[in-house]
Coordinates of C-alpha atoms in Angstrom, one line a residue:
M681 CA 0.0 0.0 0.0
D682 CA 1.3 3.5 -0.9
M683 CA 1.7 5.9 2.1
V684 CA 0.8 9.6 2.0
Y685 CA 3.1 11.4 4.4
F686 CA 1.8 14.5 6.1
D687 CA 4.4 15.1 8.8
N688 CA 7.2 17.0 7.1
S689 CA 7.0 19.8 9.7
A690 CA 8.2 17.1 12.2
T691 CA 10.8 15.6 10.0
T692 CA 11.6 15.1 6.3
K693 CA 12.8 12.1 4.4
P694 CA 16.6 12.5 3.6
Y695 CA 17.6 13.1 0.0
I696 CA 19.3 10.1 -1.5
E697 CA 22.3 12.3 -2.1
V698 CA 22.4 13.0 1.7
I699 CA 22.2 9.3 2.5
D700 CA 25.1 8.6 0.2
E701 CA 27.2 11.4 1.7
V702 CA 26.6 10.3 5.2
S703 CA 27.5 6.7 4.3
E704 CA 30.7 7.8 2.5
C705 CA 31.8 10.0 5.3
M706 CA 31.3 7.2 7.9
G707 CA 33.4 4.8 5.8
K708 CA 36.0 7.1 4.1
Y709 CA 36.3 10.3 6.1
F710 CA 36.5 8.8 9.6
G711 CA 39.4 11.0 10.8
N712 CA 39.0 13.4 13.7
P713 CA 38.6 16.9 12.1
S714 CA 40.9 18.3 14.8
S715 CA 43.7 15.9 14.0
A716 CA 46.7 17.3 12.1
H717 CA 47.2 14.4 9.8
K718 CA 45.8 13.5 6.3
L719 CA 42.6 11.9 7.5
G720 CA 41.9 14.7 10.0
I721 CA 42.6 17.4 7.4
E722 CA 40.3 15.7 4.9
A723 CA 37.6 15.5 7.5
E724 CA 38.1 19.2 8.4
R725 CA 37.7 20.1 4.7
K726 CA 34.4 18.4 4.6
I727 CA 33.2 20.4 7.5
K728 CA 34.5 23.6 5.9
T729 CA 32.5 22.8 2.7
A730 CA 29.3 22.1 4.7
R731 CA 29.7 25.3 6.6
E732 CA 30.0 27.2 3.3
R733 CA 26.9 25.5 1.9
V734 CA 24.7 26.2 5.0
A735 CA 25.9 29.8 5.2
K736 CA 25.1 30.4 1.5
L737 CA 21.5 29.4 2.0
I738 CA 20.9 32.3 4.4
G739 CA 23.4 34.8 3.0
A740 CA 25.8 34.5 5.9
L741 CA 29.6 34.3 6.2
P742 CA 30.9 30.7 6.8
Q743 CA 32.6 31.9 10.0
E744 CA 29.2 33.0 11.3
I745 CA 27.8 29.4 11.3
I746 CA 28.5 27.0 14.2
F747 CA 27.2 23.4 14.0
T748 CA 25.1 21.9 16.9
S749 CA 23.2 18.7 17.6
G750 CA 20.0 20.3 16.3
G751 CA 17.6 23.2 16.5
S752 CA 17.0 22.7 20.2
E753 CA 20.7 23.0 21.1
A754 CA 20.9 26.0 18.7
N755 CA 18.0 27.7 20.6
N756 CA 19.5 26.9 24.0
T757 CA 22.9 28.3 22.9
A758 CA 21.4 31.5 21.5
V759 CA 19.5 32.2 24.7
R760 CA 21.8 30.9 27.5
G761 CA 24.9 32.0 25.6
L762 CA 23.9 35.6 25.5
V763 CA 22.1 36.6 28.7
L764 CA 23.6 37.5 32.1
K765 CA 22.0 37.9 35.5
G766 CA 20.0 41.1 35.5
D767 CA 19.1 40.9 31.8
H768 CA 15.5 41.1 30.6
I769 CA 14.3 38.7 27.9
I770 CA 11.2 39.0 25.6
S771 CA 9.6 36.1 23.9
S772 CA 6.1 34.9 22.9
K773 CA 3.7 32.4 24.5
I774 CA 3.8 30.1 21.4
E775 CA 7.5 29.3 21.1
H776 CA 9.0 25.9 20.7
P777 CA 9.5 24.0 24.0
S778 CA 13.3 24.3 23.5
V779 CA 12.9 28.1 24.0
L780 CA 10.0 28.1 26.4
H781 CA 11.4 25.5 28.8
T782 CA 14.8 27.3 28.7
L783 CA 13.2 30.6 29.6
E784 CA 11.2 28.9 32.4
A785 CA 14.5 27.6 33.8
L786 CA 16.1 31.0 33.5
E787 CA 13.2 32.5 35.4
E788 CA 13.8 30.1 38.3
E789 CA 17.4 31.3 38.2
G790 CA 16.2 34.9 38.7
Y791 CA 16.0 36.2 35.1
E792 CA 13.1 38.4 34.1
V793 CA 11.1 37.2 31.1
T794 CA 8.2 38.9 29.3
Y795 CA 5.9 36.6 27.2
L796 CA 4.0 38.4 24.5
N797 CA 0.5 37.3 23.6
V798 CA -0.4 36.5 20.0
D799 CA -3.6 37.1 18.0
N800 CA -5.9 34.5 16.4
R801 CA -3.4 34.3 13.5
G802 CA -0.6 33.4 15.9
L803 CA 1.2 36.8 15.4
I804 CA 2.7 39.1 18.1
N805 CA 1.6 42.7 18.3
I806 CA 4.4 45.1 17.5
Q807 CA 3.0 47.7 19.9
D808 CA 3.1 45.1 22.7
L809 CA 6.7 44.4 21.8
K810 CA 7.6 48.1 21.8
S811 CA 6.0 48.7 25.2
S812 CA 7.9 45.7 26.6
I813 CA 11.4 46.7 25.7
K814 CA 13.4 48.1 28.6
A815 CA 16.8 49.5 29.2
N816 CA 18.1 46.1 30.4
T817 CA 16.3 44.1 27.6
K818 CA 19.2 41.9 26.3
L819 CA 17.4 39.5 24.0
I820 CA 14.2 39.2 21.9
T821 CA 13.7 35.5 20.9
I822 CA 10.8 34.8 18.5
M823 CA 9.9 31.9 16.3
Y824 CA 10.2 33.0 12.6
V825 CA 7.5 30.5 11.5
N826 CA 5.3 28.7 14.0
N827 CA 5.6 24.9 13.8
E828 CA 1.9 24.2 14.7
I829 CA -0.1 26.6 12.5
G830 CA 2.5 28.1 10.2
S831 CA 2.2 31.7 11.1
I832 CA 5.0 33.9 9.8
E833 CA 5.9 36.5 12.4
P834 CA 6.5 40.1 11.3
V835 CA 10.3 39.6 11.5
I836 CA 11.2 42.8 9.6
D837 CA 9.0 44.9 11.9
I838 CA 10.5 43.2 15.0
I839 CA 14.0 44.0 13.9
K840 CA 13.1 47.6 13.0
T841 CA 11.3 48.2 16.4
V842 CA 14.2 46.7 18.4
R843 CA 16.8 48.8 16.6
E844 CA 14.8 52.0 17.2
M845 CA 14.0 51.2 20.9
N846 CA 17.3 49.8 22.2
K847 CA 20.4 49.3 20.1
K848 CA 21.9 47.0 22.8
T849 CA 19.1 44.5 22.5
K850 CA 19.9 41.5 20.3
V851 CA 17.3 39.5 18.3
H852 CA 17.2 35.8 17.9
F853 CA 14.9 34.0 15.5
D854 CA 14.1 30.3 15.7
A855 CA 14.1 29.7 12.0
V856 CA 13.8 25.9 12.0
Q857 CA 10.5 26.0 10.1
S858 CA 11.4 28.8 7.7
F859 CA 14.9 27.7 6.8
G860 CA 14.9 26.3 3.3
K861 CA 11.3 27.2 2.8
L862 CA 11.4 31.0 2.7
K863 CA 14.1 33.1 1.1
I864 CA 16.3 34.3 4.0
D865 CA 19.1 36.9 3.9
V866 CA 20.5 37.5 7.4
K867 CA 22.4 40.6 6.2
K868 CA 19.3 42.3 4.8
L869 CA 17.3 41.2 7.8
D870 CA 20.0 42.4 10.2
V871 CA 19.2 39.6 12.7
D872 CA 21.8 38.8 15.4
L873 CA 21.2 35.1 15.9
M874 CA 19.2 32.4 14.0
S875 CA 18.7 28.7 14.7
L876 CA 18.6 26.1 11.9
S877 CA 17.9 22.4 11.7
S878 CA 19.1 19.8 9.2
H879 CA 16.3 17.2 9.3
K880 CA 13.6 19.8 8.4
I881 CA 15.3 20.2 4.9
H882 CA 15.8 16.5 4.0
G883 CA 19.1 16.3 5.9
P884 CA 20.2 14.0 8.7
K885 CA 18.7 14.1 12.2
G886 CA 20.9 15.1 15.1
V887 CA 22.6 18.1 13.5
G888 CA 21.7 21.8 13.3
A889 CA 23.4 25.2 13.2
L890 CA 23.3 28.6 14.8
Y891 CA 24.0 31.8 12.9
I892 CA 25.9 34.2 15.1
K893 CA 26.4 37.7 13.6
K894 CA 30.1 38.6 13.2
G895 CA 31.4 40.4 16.2
L896 CA 28.8 38.9 18.6
S897 CA 30.2 36.7 21.4
L898 CA 28.4 34.0 23.2
K899 CA 29.2 31.9 26.3
A900 CA 29.9 28.3 25.5
L901 CA 27.3 25.8 26.8
I902 CA 29.7 22.9 26.1
T903 CA 33.3 23.5 26.9
G904 CA 36.3 21.4 26.0
G905 CA 38.5 21.3 23.0
G906 CA 37.3 24.6 21.5
Q907 CA 35.7 23.3 18.4
E908 CA 33.1 25.4 16.5
M909 CA 34.8 28.7 17.2
D910 CA 35.0 27.8 20.9
V911 CA 31.2 28.1 21.2
R912 CA 30.4 24.4 21.0
S913 CA 33.2 22.1 22.0
G914 CA 33.2 18.4 21.1
T915 CA 34.4 16.3 18.1
E916 CA 32.1 17.3 15.2
N917 CA 29.5 14.9 13.9
L918 CA 31.2 14.8 10.4
P919 CA 28.7 12.5 8.6
G920 CA 25.7 14.6 9.9
I921 CA 27.3 17.9 9.2
S922 CA 28.4 17.0 5.7
G923 CA 24.9 15.5 5.0
F924 CA 23.4 18.8 6.3
G925 CA 25.6 20.7 3.8
I926 CA 24.4 18.5 0.9
A927 CA 20.8 19.1 1.9
A928 CA 21.3 22.8 2.1
E929 CA 22.9 22.9 -1.3
I930 CA 20.1 20.8 -2.9
I931 CA 17.2 22.7 -1.3
G932 CA 18.8 26.0 -2.3
T933 CA 18.6 25.0 -6.0
K934 CA 15.0 23.9 -5.7
Q935 CA 13.7 26.7 -3.5
E936 CA 12.2 29.0 -6.1
G937 CA 10.4 26.4 -8.2
K938 CA 9.2 24.5 -5.2
R939 CA 7.6 27.5 -3.5
D940 CA 5.0 27.9 -6.3
E941 CA 4.4 24.2 -6.5
I942 CA 3.7 23.9 -2.8
H943 CA 1.5 27.0 -2.8
N944 CA -0.7 25.5 -5.6
L945 CA -0.7 22.2 -3.8
K946 CA -1.9 23.8 -0.5
K947 CA -4.5 25.8 -2.4
H948 CA -5.9 22.6 -4.0
F949 CA -5.7 20.8 -0.7
I950 CA -7.8 23.5 1.1
E951 CA -10.4 23.5 -1.7
R952 CA -10.9 19.8 -1.4
L953 CA -10.9 19.9 2.4
H954 CA -13.9 22.3 2.3
E955 CA -15.9 19.6 0.6
I956 CA -15.9 17.9 4.0
D957 CA -18.6 18.8 6.5
K958 CA -17.7 20.5 9.8
I959 CA -14.0 21.3 9.1
L960 CA -12.0 24.2 10.5
I961 CA -8.9 25.6 8.9
N962 CA -6.9 26.9 11.9
S963 CA -3.9 28.3 10.0
P964 CA -4.1 32.0 8.9
Q965 CA -5.1 32.5 5.3
D966 CA -4.3 36.2 4.9
G967 CA -0.7 36.2 3.7
F968 CA 0.9 35.6 7.2
H969 CA 1.2 31.9 6.7
I970 CA 3.8 29.6 5.2
D971 CA 2.6 27.2 2.5
N972 CA 4.4 24.2 4.0
I973 CA 2.2 24.0 7.2
L974 CA -1.6 23.6 7.4
N975 CA -3.4 23.1 10.6
V976 CA -6.9 21.5 10.3
S977 CA -9.5 20.4 12.8
F978 CA -12.3 17.8 12.1
E979 CA -15.4 17.5 14.3

């Protein structure tokens, strides 16, 4: 029996090219990337290439990308790596648990956190954000695209508001659900930190990345040998990272054409869903919604 898979927001099937790359790396490029011998140097070159590929997809410099074990670690690193005692943090009430639970833990440690409400489309109100920013607001952390209903937050307005209100405040976007789906240029956007994940774009599980704007310093969550620009120590997951790079390269070439295809597919899907009695489309339908996610309720 053929299977129709509707869970791509949770994870995607790896590209065959990714599977081949992971397999080749495990068998051929097994050296430690930190070792100063032939196998180590070859492994390090693989990581360098993957870093370039991931950076290119979001318009970043390769040295602004650090690899992590996934989007959750990238979110934790962005939040915990930046704030200090006495800092104020602003987020929303509909963030991913890797952000919300981290913020709850920080509150128990004495940090002050403001959680913004969202409207029925899942969007924060810019005026609420503006009135919440204080002199000691160190970080705004907001999900770029919501993983449950697909709302696209007003990221440009968020950045503009923060820059006008407090130039010391940094902005982090959890871009796990927008990465590879929407066209992202971190330089034009002027964001400070951005979390990415491999297995949402047909790459391997267990690997992600954090974009850190050049000149911004973070405390390391994992200390040790100083890998990943001394932000995330530990021997790199070379097969996962290299597979991530292949996935980023492939999806970058498919991005434009795929966007129209998925938009038309979603439109057709909604039209057919409306043929069913007592159905409710929960995702916003007014332009603030990504085409890859559709939230539907059946009575």
